Tab-separated table of C-alpha atoms and ligand atoms in Angstrom:
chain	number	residue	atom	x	y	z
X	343	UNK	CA	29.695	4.149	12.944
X	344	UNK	CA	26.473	2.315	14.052
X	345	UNK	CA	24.804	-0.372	12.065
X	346	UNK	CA	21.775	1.844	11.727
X	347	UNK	CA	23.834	5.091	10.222
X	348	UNK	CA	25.228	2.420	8.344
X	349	UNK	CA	21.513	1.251	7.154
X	350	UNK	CA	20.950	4.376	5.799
X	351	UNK	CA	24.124	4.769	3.779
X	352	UNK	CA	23.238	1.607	2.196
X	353	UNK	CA	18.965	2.761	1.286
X	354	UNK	CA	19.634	4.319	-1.731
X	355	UNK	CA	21.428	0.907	-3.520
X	356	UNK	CA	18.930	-1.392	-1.757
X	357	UNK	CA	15.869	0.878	-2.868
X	358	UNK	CA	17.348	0.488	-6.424
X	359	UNK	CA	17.613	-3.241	-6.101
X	360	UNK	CA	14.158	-3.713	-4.774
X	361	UNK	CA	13.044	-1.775	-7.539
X	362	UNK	CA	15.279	-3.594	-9.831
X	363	UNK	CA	13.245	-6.986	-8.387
X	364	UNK	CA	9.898	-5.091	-8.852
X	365	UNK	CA	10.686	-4.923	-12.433
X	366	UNK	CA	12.241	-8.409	-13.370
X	367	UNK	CA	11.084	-11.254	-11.307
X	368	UNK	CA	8.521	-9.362	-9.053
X	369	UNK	CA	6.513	-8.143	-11.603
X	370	UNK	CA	4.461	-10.997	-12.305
X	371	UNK	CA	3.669	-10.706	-8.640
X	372	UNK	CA	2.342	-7.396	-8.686
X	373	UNK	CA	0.294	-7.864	-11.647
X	374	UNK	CA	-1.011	-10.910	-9.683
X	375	UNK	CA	-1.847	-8.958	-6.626
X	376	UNK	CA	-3.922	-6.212	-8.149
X	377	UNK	CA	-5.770	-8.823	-10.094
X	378	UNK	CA	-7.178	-9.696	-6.459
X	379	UNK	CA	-7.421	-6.632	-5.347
X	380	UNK	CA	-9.761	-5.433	-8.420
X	381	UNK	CA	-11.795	-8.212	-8.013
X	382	UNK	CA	-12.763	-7.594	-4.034
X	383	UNK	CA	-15.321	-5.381	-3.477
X	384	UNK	CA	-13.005	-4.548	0.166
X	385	UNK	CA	-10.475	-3.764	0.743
X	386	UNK	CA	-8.198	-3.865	3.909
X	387	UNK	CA	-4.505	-2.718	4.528
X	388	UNK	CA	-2.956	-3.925	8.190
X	389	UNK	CA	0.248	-3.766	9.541
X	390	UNK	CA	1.669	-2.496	12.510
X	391	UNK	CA	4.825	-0.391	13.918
X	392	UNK	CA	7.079	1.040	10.924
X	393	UNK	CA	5.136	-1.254	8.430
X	394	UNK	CA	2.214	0.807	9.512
X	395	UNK	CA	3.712	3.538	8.713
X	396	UNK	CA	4.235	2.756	5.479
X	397	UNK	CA	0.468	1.663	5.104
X	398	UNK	CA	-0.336	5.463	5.466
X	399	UNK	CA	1.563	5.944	2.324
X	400	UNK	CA	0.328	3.477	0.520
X	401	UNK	CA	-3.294	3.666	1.468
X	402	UNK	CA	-2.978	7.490	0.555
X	403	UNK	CA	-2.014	5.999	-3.181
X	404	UNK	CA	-4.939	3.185	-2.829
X	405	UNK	CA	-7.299	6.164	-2.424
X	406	UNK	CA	-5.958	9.013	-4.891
X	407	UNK	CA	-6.286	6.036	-7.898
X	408	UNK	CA	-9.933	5.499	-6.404
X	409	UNK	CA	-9.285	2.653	-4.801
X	410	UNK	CA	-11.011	2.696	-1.384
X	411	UNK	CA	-8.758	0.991	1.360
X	412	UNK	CA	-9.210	0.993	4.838
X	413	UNK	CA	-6.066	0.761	6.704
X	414	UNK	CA	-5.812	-0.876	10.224
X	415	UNK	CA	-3.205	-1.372	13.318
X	416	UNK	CA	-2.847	-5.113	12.524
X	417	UNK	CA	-4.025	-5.567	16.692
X	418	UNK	CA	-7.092	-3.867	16.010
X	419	UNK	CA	-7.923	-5.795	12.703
X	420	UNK	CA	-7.173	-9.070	14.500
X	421	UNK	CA	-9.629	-8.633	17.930
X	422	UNK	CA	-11.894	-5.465	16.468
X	423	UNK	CA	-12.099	-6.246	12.825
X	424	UNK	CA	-15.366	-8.342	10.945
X	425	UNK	CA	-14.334	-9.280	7.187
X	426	UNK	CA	-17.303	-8.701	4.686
X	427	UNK	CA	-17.292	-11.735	2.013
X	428	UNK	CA	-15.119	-10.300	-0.502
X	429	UNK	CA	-12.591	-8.893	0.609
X	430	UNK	CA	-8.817	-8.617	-0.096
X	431	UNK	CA	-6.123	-8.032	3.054
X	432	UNK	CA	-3.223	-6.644	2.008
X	433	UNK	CA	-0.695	-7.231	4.762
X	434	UNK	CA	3.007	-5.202	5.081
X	435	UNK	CA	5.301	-6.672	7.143
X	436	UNK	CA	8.998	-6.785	6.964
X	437	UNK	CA	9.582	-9.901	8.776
X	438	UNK	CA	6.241	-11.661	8.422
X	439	UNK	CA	6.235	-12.797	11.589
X	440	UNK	CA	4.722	-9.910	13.729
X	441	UNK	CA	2.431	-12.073	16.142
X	442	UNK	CA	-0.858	-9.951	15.732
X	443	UNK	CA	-0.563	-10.654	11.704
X	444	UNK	CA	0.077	-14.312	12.304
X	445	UNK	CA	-2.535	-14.896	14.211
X	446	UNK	CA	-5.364	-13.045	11.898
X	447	UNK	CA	-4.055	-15.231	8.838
X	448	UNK	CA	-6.562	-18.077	9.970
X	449	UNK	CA	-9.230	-15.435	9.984
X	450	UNK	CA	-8.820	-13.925	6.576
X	451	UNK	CA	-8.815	-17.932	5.455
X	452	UNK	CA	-11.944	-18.276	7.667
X	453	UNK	CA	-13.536	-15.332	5.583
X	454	UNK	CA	-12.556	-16.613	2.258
X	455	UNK	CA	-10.596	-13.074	2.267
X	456	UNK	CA	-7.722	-13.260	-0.561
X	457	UNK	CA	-4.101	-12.115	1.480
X	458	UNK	CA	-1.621	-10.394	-0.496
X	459	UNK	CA	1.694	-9.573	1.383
X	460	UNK	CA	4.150	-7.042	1.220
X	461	UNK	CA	7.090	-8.793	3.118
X	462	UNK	CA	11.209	-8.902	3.123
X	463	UNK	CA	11.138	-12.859	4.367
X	464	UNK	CA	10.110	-15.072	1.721
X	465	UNK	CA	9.867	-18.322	4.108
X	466	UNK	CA	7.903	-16.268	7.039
X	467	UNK	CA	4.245	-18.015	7.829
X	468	UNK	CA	3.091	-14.258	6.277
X	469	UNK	CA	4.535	-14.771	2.727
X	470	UNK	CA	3.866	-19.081	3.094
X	471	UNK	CA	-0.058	-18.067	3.449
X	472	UNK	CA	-0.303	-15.267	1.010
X	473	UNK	CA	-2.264	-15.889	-2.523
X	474	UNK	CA	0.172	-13.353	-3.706
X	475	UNK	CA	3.451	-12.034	-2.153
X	476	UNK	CA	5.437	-9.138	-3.052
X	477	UNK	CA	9.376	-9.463	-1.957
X	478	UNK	CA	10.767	-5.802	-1.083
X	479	UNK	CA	14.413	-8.005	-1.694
X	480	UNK	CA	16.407	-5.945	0.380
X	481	UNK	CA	19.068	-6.624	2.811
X	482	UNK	CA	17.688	-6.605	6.604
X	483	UNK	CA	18.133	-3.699	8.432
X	484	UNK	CA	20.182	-4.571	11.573
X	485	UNK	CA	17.398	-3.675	13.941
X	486	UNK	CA	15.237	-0.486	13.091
X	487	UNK	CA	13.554	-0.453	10.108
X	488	UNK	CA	15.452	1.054	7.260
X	489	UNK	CA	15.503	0.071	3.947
X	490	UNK	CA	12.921	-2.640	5.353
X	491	UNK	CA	10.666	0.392	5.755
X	492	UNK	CA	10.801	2.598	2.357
X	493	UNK	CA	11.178	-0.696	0.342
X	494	UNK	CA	7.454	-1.311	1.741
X	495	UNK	CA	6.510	1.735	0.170
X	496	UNK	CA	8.163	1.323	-3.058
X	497	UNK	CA	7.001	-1.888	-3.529
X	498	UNK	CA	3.154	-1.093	-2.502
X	499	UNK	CA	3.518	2.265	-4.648
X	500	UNK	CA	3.844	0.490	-7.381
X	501	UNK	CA	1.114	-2.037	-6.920
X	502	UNK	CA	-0.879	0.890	-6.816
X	503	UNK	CA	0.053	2.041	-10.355
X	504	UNK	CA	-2.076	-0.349	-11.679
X	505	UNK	CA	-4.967	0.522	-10.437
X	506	UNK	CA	-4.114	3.766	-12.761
X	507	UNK	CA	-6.092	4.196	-16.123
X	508	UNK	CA	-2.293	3.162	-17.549
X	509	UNK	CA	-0.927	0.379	-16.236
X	510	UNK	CA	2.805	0.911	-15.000
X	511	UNK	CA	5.461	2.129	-18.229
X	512	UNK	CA	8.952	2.062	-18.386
X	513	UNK	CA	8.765	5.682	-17.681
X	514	UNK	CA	8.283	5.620	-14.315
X	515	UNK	CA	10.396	3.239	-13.194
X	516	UNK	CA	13.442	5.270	-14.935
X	517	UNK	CA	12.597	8.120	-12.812
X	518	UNK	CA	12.235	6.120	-10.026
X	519	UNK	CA	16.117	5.045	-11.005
X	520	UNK	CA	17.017	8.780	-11.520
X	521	UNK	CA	15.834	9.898	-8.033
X	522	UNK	CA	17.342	7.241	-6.150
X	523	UNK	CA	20.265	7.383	-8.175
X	524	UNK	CA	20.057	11.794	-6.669
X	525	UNK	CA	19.520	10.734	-3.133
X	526	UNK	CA	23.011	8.672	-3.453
X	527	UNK	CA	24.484	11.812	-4.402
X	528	UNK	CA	22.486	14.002	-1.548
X	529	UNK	CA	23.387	11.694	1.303
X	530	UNK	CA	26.401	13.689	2.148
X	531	UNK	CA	25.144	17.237	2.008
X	532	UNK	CA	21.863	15.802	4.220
X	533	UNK	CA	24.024	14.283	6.611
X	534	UNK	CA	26.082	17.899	7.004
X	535	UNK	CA	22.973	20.126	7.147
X	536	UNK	CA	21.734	17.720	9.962
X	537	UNK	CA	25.038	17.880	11.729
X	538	UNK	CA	25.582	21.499	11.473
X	539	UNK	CA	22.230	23.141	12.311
X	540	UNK	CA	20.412	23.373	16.143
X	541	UNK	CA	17.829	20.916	14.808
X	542	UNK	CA	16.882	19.211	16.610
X	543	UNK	CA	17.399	20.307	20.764
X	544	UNK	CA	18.145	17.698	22.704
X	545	UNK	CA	16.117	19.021	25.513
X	546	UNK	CA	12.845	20.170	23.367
X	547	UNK	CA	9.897	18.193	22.654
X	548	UNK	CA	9.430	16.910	19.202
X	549	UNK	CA	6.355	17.654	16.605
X	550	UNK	CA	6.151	15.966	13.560
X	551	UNK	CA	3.305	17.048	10.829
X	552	UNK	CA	2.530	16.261	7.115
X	553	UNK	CA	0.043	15.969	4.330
X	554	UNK	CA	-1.286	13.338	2.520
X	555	UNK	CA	1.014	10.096	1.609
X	556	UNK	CA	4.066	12.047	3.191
X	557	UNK	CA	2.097	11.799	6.468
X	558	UNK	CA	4.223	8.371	6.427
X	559	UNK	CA	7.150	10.004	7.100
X	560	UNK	CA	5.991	12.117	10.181
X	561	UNK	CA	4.393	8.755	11.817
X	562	UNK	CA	7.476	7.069	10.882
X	563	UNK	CA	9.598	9.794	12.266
X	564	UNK	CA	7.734	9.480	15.588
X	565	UNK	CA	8.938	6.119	15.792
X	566	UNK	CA	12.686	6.610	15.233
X	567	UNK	CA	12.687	9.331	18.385
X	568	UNK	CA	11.193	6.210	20.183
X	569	UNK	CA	13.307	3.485	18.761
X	570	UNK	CA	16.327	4.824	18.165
X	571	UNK	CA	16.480	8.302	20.784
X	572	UNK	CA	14.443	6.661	22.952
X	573	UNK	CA	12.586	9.947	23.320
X	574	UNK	CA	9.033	10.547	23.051
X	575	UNK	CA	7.184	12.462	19.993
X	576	UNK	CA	3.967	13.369	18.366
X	577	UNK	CA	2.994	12.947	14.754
X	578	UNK	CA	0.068	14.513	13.186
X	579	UNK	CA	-1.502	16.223	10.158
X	580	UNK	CA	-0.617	19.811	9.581
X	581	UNK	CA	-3.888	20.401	9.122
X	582	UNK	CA	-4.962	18.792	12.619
X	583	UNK	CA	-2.375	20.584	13.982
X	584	UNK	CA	-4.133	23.832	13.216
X	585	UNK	CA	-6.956	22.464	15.658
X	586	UNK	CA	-5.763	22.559	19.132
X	587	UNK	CA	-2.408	21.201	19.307
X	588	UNK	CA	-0.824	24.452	18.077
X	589	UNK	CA	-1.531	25.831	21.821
X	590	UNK	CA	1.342	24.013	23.062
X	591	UNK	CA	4.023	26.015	20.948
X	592	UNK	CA	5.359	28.093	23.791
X	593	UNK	CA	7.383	25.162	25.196
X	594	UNK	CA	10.416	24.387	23.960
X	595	UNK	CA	9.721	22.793	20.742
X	596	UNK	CA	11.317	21.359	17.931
X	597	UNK	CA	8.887	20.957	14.680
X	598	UNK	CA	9.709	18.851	11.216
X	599	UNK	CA	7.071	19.612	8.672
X	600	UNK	CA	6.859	17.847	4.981
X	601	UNK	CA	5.830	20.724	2.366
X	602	UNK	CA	4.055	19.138	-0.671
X	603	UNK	CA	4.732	20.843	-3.944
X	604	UNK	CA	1.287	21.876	-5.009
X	605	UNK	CA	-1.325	21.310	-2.342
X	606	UNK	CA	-1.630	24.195	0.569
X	607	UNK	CA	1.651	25.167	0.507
X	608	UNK	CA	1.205	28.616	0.873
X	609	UNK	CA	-0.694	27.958	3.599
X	610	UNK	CA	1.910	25.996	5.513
X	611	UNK	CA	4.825	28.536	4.206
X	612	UNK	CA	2.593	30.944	6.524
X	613	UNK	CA	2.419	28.317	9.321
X	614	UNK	CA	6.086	27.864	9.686
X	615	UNK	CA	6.837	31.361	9.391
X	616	UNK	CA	4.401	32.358	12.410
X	617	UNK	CA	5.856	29.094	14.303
X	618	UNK	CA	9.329	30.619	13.849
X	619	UNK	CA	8.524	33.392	15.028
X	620	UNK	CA	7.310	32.557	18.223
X	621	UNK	CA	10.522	30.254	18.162
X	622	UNK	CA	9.811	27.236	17.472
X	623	UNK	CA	12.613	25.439	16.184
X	624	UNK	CA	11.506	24.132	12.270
X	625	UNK	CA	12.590	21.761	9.947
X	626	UNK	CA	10.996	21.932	6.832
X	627	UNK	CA	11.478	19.042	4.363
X	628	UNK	CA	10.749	19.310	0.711
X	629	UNK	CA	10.890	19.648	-3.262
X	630	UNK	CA	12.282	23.442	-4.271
X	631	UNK	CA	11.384	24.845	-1.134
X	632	UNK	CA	10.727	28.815	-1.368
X	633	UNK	CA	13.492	31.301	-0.346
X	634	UNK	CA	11.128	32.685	2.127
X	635	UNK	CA	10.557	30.110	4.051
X	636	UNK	CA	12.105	30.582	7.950
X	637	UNK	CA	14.283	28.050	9.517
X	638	UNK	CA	15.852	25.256	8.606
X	639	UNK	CA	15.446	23.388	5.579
X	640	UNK	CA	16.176	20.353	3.884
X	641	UNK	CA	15.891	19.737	-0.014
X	642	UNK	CA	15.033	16.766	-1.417
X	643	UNK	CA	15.049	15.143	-5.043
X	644	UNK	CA	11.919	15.583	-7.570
X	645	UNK	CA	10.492	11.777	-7.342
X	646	UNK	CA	6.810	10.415	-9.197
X	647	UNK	CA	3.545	11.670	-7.802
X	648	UNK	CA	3.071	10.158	-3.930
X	649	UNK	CA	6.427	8.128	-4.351
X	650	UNK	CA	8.031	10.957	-2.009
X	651	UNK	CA	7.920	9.529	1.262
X	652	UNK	CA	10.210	6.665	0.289
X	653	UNK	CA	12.838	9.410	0.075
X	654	UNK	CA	11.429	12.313	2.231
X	655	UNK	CA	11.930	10.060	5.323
X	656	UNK	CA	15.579	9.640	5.304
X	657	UNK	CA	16.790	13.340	6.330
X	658	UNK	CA	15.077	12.476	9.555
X	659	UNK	CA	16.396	8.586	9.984
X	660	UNK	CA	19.905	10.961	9.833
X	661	UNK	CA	18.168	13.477	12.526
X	662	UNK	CA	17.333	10.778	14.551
X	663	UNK	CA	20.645	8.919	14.520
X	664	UNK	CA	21.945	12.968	15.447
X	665	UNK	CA	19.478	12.961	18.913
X	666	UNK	CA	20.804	9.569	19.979
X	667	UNK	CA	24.372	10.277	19.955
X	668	UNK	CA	23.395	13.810	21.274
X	669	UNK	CA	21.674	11.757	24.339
X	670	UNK	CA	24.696	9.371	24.369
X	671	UNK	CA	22.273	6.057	23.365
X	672	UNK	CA	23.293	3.546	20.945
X	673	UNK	CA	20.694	3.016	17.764
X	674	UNK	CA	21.566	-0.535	17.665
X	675	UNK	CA	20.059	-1.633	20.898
X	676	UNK	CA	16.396	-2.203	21.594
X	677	UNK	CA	16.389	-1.833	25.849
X	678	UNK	CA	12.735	-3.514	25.557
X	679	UNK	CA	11.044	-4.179	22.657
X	680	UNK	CA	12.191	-7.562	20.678
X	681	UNK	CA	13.191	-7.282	17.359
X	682	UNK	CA	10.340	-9.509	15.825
X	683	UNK	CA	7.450	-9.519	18.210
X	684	UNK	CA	6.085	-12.798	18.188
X	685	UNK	CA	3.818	-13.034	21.075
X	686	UNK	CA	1.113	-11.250	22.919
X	687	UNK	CA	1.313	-9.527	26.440
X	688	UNK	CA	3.966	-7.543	28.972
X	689	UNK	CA	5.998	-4.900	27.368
Z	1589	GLP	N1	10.370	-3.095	17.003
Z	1589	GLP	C1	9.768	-3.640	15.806
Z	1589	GLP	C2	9.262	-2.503	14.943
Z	1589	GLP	O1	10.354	-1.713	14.566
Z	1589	GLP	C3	8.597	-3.072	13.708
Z	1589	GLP	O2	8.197	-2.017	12.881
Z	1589	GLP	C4	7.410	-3.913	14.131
Z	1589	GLP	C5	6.682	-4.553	12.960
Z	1589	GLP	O3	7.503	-5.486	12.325
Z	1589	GLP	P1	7.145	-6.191	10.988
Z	1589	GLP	O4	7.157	-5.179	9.917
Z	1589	GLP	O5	8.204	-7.239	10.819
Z	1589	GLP	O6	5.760	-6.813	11.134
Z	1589	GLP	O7	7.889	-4.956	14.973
Z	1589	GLP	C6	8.624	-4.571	16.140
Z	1589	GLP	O8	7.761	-3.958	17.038
């Protein structure tokens, strides 16, 4: 078994353990970090790759409690970005040592901005300069970004509960606990449906689209055909989708497509029914989906409001570790990209 498969065995009890250190010694933390952010009059999310990803999320949450955030590729932030006085720069970053977020610490100090990190390395130069740092406490993923990925969620969705007319309860962290506690028990029938159906074709091109904070997952997504397949992808809104991109559907074409529960579903029941039927190869992911939906589908666990995409992600880490071995590449090697990046230039 790979280290990453292996990874993703593990997400559900190191999920449950960072939320475990979200409630006990974290918590003071978090109540520290929306302090600043309430007081700035900006604010700024920045990351980049998979902790990027996660910013989607997370900025979705920022904006649906009315909190305006404006979320950045941590490159662009550092050469394109002016901070207003204040501001508050919330940085994600499993390792804390990503070189484009290192560098555009002295620039947030410069701007009196207050930095509040969402990090996995305690003694990185992120979390050391940080008025406030959240720990996602998790174990590091061998290489791609597993449980060092949804834990950046988790940990930022909850920040975001306190921007909430009710500050965080008990309440939500039990369910929290009870759907992480399902996926556990899911794992096995997820990794089966993966194994057994035609999605996706090793020899199709690969279309990833979502709504909202599950939007996360299709970027994300993108990135494990290119980290761990090694195969190229596209991520987008369903909606944008709709706008031009849907006229490349008579190539051979695998799709994945998050359904929310409530917003336009009907409308993208109707997309992925037409798509399958000019046969396009579908995955749909999502809460009670509807018997007549076409194609494949994958089920996953009731979770809070927005909290989806920490679990909504992980059929697809399991389709991606699929297309690899399909190709014959090993997940656990990076042919060019470092692990960390920690400097600028070259590939
Ligand atoms: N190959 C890795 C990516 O997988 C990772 O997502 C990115 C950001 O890392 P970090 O979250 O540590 O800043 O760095 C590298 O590029």
């Amino acid at each position: 078994m790979s280290r990453y498969l292996q990874d993703i065995l593990d997400q559900p009890d190191q999920l449950l353990q960072s939320l475990q250190h979200s409630v006990d010694k974290g918590s003071g933390a978090l109540k520290k970090s929306a302090g600043l952010i309430t007081g700035a009059k900006n604010v700024f999310i920045t990351a980049i790759g998979a902790s990027w990803s996660a910013g989607i999320a997370i900025q979705a949450a920022f904006n649906e409690a009315g909190v305006q955030a404006v979320l950045c590729d941590a490159a662009d932030f550092l050469y394109f970005t002016r901070i207003p006085p204040d501001s508050a720069v919330l940085f994600l970053s499993r390792s804390g040592k990503s070189v484009e977020l290192v560098q555009a610490l002295p620039k947030c100090k410069l701007a009196k901005a207050a930095v509040i990190s969402i990090t996995n390395a305690a003694d990185s130069p992120l979390a050391e300069s940080s008025d406030a740092c959240l720990l996602t406490s998790v174990r590091f993923d061998h290489s791609i970004s597993v449980s060092t990925y949804s834990s950046i969620i988790l940990t930022g969705l909850l920040l975001t509960q306190y921007f909430r007319p009710q500050s965080p309860g008990l309440l939500i962290y039990d369910e929290l606990m009870e759907s992480l506690r399902e996926v556990n028990g899911r794992l096995k029938e997820w990794q089966d449906i993966i194994e057994t159906t035609s999605w996706p074709e090793k020899n199709g091109h690969t279309y990833f689209t979502a709504r909202g904070a599950s939007l996360a997952s299709a970027h994300e997504s993108m990135l494990l055909w290119e980290e761990v397949a090694k195969q190229p992808a596209a991520a987008l809104t369903t909606g944008a989708f709709r706008h031009g991109p849907q006229e490349i559907i008579d190539n051979p074409l695998n799709m994945a497509v998050w359904l929310e529960n409530n917003i336009a579903r009907d409308h993208d029941v109707k997309l992925i029914n037409d798509l399958v039927g000019k046969k396009v190869n579908v995955l749909s992911i999502g809460q009670e989906l509807p018997g007549r939906l076409k194609g494949h589908t994958v089920y996953v666990p009731s979770c809070p409001w927005l909290f989806s995409p920490v679990i909504n992600i992980i059929p697809l880490q399991l389709a991606a570790e699929k297309l690899a071995r399909m190709k014959g590449i090993d997940p656990d090697v990076f042919l060019y990209c470092n692990f960390i990046v920690e400097s600028e230039g070259g590939l």
